[in-house]
Short mmCIF file of C-alpha atoms in Angstrom, two decimals:
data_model
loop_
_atom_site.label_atom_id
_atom_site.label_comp_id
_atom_site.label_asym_id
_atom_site.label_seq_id
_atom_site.Cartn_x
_atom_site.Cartn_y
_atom_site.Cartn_z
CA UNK A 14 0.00 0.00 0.00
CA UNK A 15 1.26 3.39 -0.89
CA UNK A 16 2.27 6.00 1.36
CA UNK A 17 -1.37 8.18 -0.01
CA UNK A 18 -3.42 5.13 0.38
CA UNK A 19 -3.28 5.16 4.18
CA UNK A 20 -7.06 6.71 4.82
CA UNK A 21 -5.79 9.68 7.77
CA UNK A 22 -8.93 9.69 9.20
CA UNK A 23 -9.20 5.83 10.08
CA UNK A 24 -5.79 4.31 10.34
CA UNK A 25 -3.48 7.69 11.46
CA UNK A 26 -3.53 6.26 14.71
CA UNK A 27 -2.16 2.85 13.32
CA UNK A 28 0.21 3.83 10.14
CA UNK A 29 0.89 7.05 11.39
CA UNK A 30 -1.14 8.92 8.74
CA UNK A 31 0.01 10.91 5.45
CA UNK A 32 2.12 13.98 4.73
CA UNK A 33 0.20 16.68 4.18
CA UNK A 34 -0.73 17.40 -0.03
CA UNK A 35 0.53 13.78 -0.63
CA UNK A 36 -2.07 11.92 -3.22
CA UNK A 37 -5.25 13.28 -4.64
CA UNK A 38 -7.81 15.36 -2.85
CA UNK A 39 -9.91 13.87 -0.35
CA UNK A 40 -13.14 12.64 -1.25
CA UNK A 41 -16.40 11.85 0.27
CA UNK A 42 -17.42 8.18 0.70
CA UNK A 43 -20.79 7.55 1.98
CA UNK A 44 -21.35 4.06 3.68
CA UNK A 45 -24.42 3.36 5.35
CA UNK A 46 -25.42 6.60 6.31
CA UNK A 47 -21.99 7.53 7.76
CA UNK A 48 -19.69 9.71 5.85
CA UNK A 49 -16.33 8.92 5.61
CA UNK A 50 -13.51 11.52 4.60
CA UNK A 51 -10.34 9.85 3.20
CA UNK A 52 -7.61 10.64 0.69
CA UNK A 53 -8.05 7.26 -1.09
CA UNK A 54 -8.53 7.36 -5.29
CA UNK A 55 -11.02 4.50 -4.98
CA UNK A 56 -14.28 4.14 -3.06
CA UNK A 57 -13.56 2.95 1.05
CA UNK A 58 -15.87 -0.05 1.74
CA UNK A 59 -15.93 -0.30 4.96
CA UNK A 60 -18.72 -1.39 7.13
CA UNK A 61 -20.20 0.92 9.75
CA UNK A 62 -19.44 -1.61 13.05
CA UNK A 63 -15.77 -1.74 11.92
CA UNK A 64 -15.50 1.83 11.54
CA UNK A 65 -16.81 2.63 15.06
CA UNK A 66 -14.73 -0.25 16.41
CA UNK A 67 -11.18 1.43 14.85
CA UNK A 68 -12.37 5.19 15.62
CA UNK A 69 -12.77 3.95 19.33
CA UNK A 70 -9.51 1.58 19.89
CA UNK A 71 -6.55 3.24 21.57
CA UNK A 72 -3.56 2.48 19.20
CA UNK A 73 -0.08 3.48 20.79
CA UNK A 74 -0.17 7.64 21.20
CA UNK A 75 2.93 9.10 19.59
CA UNK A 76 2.68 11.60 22.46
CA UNK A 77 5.32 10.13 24.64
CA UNK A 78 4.08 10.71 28.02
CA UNK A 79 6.83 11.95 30.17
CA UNK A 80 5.81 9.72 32.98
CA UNK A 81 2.68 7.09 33.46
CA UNK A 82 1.20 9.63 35.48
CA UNK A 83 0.03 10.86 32.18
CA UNK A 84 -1.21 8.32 30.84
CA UNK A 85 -3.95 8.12 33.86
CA UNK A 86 -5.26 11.57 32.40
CA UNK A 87 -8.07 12.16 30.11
CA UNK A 88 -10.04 15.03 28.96
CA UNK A 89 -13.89 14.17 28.44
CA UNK A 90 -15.81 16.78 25.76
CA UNK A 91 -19.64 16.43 26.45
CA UNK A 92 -22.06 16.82 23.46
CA UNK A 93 -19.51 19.23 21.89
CA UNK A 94 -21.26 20.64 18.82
CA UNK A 95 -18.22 22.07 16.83
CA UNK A 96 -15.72 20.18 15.04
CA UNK A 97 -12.94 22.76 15.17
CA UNK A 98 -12.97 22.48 19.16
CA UNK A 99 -12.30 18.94 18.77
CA UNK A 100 -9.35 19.45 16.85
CA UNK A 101 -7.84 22.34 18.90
CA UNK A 102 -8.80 20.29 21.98
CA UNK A 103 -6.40 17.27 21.25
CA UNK A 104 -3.80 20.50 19.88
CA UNK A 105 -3.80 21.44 23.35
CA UNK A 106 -3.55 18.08 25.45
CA UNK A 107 -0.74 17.16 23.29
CA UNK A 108 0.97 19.95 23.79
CA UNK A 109 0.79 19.57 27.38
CA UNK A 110 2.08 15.98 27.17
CA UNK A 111 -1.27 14.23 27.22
CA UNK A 112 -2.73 11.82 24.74
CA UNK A 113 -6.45 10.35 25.58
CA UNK A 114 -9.21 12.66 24.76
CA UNK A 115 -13.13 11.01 25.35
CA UNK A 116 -16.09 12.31 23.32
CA UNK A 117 -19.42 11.96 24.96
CA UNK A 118 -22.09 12.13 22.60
CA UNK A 119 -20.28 14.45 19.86
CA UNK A 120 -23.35 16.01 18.09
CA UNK A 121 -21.30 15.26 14.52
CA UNK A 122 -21.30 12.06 15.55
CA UNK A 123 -18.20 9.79 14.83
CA UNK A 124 -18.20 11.17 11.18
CA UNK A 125 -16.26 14.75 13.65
CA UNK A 126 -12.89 12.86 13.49
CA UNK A 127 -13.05 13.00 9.86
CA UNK A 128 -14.35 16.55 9.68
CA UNK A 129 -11.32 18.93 7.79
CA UNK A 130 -11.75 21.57 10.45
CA UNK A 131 -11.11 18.80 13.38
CA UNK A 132 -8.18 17.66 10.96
CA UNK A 133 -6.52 21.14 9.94
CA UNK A 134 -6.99 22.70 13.69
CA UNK A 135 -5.56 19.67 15.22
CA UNK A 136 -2.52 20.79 13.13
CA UNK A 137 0.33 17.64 14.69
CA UNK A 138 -1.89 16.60 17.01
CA UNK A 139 -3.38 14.24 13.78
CA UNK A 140 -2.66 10.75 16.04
CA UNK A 141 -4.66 12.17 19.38
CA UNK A 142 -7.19 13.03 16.89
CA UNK A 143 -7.22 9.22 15.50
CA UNK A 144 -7.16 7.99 18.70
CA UNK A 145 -10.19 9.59 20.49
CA UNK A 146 -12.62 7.67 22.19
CA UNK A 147 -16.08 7.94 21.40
CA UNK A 148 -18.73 6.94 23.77
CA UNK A 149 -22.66 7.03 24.00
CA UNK A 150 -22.68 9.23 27.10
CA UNK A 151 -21.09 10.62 30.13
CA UNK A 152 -21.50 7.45 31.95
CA UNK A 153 -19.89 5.53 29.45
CA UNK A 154 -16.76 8.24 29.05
CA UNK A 155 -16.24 7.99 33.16
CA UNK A 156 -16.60 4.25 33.33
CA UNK A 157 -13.38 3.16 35.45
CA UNK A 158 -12.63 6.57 36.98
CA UNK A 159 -11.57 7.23 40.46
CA UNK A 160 -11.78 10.77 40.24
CA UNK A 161 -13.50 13.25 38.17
CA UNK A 162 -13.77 17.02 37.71
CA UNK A 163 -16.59 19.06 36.37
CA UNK A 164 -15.93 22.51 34.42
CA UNK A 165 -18.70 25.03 34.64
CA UNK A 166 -18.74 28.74 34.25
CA UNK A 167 -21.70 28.47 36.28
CA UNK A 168 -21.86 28.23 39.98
CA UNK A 169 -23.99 26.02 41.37
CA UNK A 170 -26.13 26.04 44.95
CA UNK A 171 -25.61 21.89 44.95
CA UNK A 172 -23.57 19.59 43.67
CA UNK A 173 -20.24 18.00 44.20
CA UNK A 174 -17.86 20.65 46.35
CA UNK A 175 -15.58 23.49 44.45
CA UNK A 176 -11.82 23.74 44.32
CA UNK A 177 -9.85 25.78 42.11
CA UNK A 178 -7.93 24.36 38.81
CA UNK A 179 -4.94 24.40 40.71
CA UNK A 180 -5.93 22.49 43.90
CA UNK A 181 -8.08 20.13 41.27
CA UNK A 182 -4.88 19.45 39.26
CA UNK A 183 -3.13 18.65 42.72
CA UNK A 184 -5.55 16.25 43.88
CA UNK A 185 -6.04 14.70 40.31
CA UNK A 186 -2.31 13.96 40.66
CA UNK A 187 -2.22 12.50 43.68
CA UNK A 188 -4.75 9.86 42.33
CA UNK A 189 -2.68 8.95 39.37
CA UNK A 190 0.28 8.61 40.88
CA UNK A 191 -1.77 5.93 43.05
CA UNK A 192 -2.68 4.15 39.36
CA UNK A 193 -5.84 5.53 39.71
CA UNK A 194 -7.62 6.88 36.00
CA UNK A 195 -8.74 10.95 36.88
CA UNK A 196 -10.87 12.90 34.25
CA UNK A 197 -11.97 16.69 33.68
CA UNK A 198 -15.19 17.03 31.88
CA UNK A 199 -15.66 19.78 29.55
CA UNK A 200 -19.41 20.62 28.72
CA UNK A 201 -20.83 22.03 25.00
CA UNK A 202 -20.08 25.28 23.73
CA UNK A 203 -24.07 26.37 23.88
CA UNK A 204 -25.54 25.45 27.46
CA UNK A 205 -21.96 23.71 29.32
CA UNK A 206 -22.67 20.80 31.93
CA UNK A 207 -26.14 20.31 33.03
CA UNK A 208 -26.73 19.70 36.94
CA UNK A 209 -27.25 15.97 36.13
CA UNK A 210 -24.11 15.32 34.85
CA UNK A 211 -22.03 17.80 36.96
CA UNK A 212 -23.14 15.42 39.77
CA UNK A 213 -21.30 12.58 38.67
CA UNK A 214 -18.28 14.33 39.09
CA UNK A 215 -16.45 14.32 42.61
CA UNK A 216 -15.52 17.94 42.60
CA UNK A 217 -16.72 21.23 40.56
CA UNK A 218 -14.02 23.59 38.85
CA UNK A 219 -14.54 27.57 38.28
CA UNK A 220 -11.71 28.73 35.95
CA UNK A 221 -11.16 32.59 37.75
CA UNK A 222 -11.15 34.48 34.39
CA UNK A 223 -11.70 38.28 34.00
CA UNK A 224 -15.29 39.15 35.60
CA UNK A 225 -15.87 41.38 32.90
CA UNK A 226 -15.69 39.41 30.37
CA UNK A 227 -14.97 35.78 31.08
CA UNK A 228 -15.98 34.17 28.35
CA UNK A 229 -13.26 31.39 26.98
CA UNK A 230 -13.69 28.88 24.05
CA UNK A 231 -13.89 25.74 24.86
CA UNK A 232 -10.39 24.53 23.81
CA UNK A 233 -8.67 27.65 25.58
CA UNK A 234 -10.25 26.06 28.96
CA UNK A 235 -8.93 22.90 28.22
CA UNK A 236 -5.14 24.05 27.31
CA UNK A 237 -5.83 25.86 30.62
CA UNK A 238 -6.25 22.54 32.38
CA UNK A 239 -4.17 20.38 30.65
CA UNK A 240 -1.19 22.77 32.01
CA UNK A 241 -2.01 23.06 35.56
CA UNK A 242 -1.96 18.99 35.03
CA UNK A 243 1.04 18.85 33.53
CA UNK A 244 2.89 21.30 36.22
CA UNK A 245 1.36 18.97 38.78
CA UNK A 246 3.07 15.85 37.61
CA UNK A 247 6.09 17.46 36.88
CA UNK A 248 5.96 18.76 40.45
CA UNK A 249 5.09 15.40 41.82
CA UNK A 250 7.68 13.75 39.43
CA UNK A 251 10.37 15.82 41.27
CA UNK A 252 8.72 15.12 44.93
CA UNK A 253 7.36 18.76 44.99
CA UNK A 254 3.56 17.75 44.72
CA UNK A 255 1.76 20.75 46.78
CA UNK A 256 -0.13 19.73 49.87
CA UNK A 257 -3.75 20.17 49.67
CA UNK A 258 -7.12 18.36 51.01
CA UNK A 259 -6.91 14.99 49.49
CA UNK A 260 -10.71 14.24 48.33
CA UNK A 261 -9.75 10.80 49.13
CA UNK A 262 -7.37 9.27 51.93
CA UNK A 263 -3.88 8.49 51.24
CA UNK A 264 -3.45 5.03 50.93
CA UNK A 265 -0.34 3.20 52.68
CA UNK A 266 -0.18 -0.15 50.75
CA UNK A 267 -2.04 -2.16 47.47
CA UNK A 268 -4.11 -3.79 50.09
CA UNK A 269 -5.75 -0.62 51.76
CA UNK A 270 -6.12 1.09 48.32
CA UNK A 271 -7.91 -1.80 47.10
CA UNK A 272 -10.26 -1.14 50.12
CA UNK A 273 -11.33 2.15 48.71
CA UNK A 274 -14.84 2.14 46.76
CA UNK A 275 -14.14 3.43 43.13
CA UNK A 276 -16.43 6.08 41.76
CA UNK A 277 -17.88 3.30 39.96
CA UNK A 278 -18.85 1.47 42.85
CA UNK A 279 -20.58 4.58 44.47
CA UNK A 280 -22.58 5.23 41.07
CA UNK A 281 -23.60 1.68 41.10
CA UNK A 282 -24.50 1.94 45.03
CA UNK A 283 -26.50 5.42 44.76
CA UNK A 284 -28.29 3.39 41.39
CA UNK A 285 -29.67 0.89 44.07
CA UNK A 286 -30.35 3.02 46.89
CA UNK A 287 -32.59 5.39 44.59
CA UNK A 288 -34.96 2.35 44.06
CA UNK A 289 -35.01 0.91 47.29
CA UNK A 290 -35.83 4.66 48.57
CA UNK A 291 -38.50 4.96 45.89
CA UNK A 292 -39.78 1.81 46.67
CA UNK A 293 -39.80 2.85 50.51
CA UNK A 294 -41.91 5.96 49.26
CA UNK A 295 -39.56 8.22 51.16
CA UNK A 296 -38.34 9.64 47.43
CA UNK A 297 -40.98 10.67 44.75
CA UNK A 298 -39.48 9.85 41.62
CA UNK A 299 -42.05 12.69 40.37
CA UNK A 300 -40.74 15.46 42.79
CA UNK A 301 -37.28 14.15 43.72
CA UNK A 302 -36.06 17.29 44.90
CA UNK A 303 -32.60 17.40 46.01
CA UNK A 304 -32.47 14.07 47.91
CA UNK A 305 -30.41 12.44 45.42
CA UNK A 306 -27.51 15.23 44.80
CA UNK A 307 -27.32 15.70 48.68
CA UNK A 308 -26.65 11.72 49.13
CA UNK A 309 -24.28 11.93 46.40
CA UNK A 310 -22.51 15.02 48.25
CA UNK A 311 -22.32 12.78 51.72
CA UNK A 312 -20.70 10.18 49.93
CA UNK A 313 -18.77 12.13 48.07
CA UNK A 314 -17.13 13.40 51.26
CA UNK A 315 -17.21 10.11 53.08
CA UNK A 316 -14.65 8.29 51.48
CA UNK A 317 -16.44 4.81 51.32
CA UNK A 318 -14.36 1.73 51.55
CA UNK A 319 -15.88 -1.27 49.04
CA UNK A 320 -17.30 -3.05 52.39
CA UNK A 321 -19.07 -0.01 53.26
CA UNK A 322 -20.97 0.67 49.97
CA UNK A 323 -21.51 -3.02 50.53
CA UNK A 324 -23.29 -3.02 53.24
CA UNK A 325 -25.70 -0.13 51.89
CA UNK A 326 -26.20 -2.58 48.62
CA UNK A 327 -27.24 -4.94 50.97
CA UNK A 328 -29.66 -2.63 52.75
CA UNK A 329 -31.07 -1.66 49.83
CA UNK A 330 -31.14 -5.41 48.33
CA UNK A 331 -33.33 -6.17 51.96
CA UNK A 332 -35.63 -3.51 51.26
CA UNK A 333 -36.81 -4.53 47.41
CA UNK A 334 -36.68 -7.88 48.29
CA UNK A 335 -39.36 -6.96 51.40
CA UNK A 336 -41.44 -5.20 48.85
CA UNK A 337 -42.12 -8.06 46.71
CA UNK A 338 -42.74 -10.57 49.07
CA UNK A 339 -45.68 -8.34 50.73
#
């Protein structure tokens, strides 16, 4: 296969993509109602399932992390609506030494990896680009995090508790260097994170721009982060890490950290307690309030070891179990 036959778009992330202006202009391959952008002289058959499967594997970044606490990084976009942002986005982490980028329900759908303005804007970032993860929903792009971090211009009167990108970046490094996966969630450009999904985040982040005008593009916030990260692991690489509130414990040994309940394990405990509480008629799934997102904040300062969120399973197990015997 010739150097111009490697499709950018699909396999940059495998072959290391084209030179720039080598081969014939790109061309426009519809298959199955997705749209795939390629530089190939002959039509791309490729079926829709393998194409998802490809756009979503992670293929070796040519980022080369400085250390693995890198690699424990990655920068979730939420329902971002422009394709340029995506491109500048992985411009940014890559510049900062970072390589895994998440898209949560990208309103281009898959077919924004392809897009020329995600392409030219990524501008050497081309393998982060082919590398990005795709996912359904927020839920899906946290799966196996320990520790996440909401962005918001917004304030809000509940939710998970506030720190500053500095102290954020601080604690998110303390929790890789444990081997523990941290993410910052970016919302869209339009309406930013709803109150739903800044609630499945462990702590909330203001960025303390200009109050005059504070308004920052999307990829400008995440460069933003992506270098208080990387002076955090630098700092922690050379045993300077800054001492701050730890949102979780310090662990001494494998065994104690393995004690810990993952964020995963407190989503999947809060899942079950919800019904059993609904089921108790003490929450009205029709006028929930704020029971919910203050439980969530409890736990979220808590700490809860695996036994612990155990035990509430099991309490919440007892009481649907009651229910359908009566």
């Amino acid at each position: 296969m010739r150097c111009w036959q490697r499709c950018r778009c699909v396999f940059a992330g495998h072959f290391g993509g084209v030179p720039s202006g080598v081969g014939p202009p790109p061309r426009r391959i519809r298959q199955n109602s997705a749209v795939v952008r390629c530089p190939l002289s002959f039509p791309l058959s490729l079926p829709i399932p393998l194409y998802r499967r490809l756009m979503s594997q992670s293929a070796p970044s040519a980022t080369h992390s400085p250390s693995p606490l890198f690699d424990q990084v990655r920068f979730v976009l939420n329902e971002t609506s422009h394709p340029g942002n995506v491109g500048s986005a992985a411009r940014a982490i890559k510049t900062m030494g970072f390589g895994r980028l998440v898209l949560a329900a990208p309103r281009a759908g898959a077919d924004v990896l392809c897009d020329p303005e995600a392409i030219a804007l990524a501008s050497g970032a081309d393998d982060v680009l082919a590398n990005t993860l795709i996912v359904p929903d927020l839920v899906t792009a946290l799966q196996g995090v320990s520790w996440a971090v909401a962005l918001s211009a917004r304030s809000r009167e509940y939710g998970p508790p506030n720190a500053e990108p500095r102290e954020s970046a601080a604690i998110a490094v303390q929790h890789a260097g444990q081997g523990e996966a941290v993410a910052f969630v970016f919302g869209s450009e339009r309406t930013g994170l709803s109150n739903v999904d800044v609630d499945r985040c462990n702590a909330l982040v203001h960025i303390p721009a200009n109050p005059v005008y504070s308004s920052l593009n999307l990829s400008q916030a995440v460069q933003l982060i992506a270098w208080e990260m990387r002076m955090a692991c630098l700092a922690q690489e050379r045993g300077h890490a800054p001492k701050v509130v730890m949102v979780a414990p310090p662990v001494a040994d494998a065994a104690s950290h393995d004690a810990l309940a993952t964020r995963d394990d407190v989503e999947g405990m809060l899942t079950h307690l919800e019904r059993a509480l609904v089921e108790l008629d003490f929450l009205d799934p029709d006028n929930p309030k704020k029971l919910m997102t203050r439980l969530r904040r409890l736990f979220a300062k808590s700490h809860l070891e695996r036994e612990e969120v155990n035990i509430l399973r099991g309490i919440s197990k007892h009481i649907l179990e009651r229910k359908v015997r009566r």
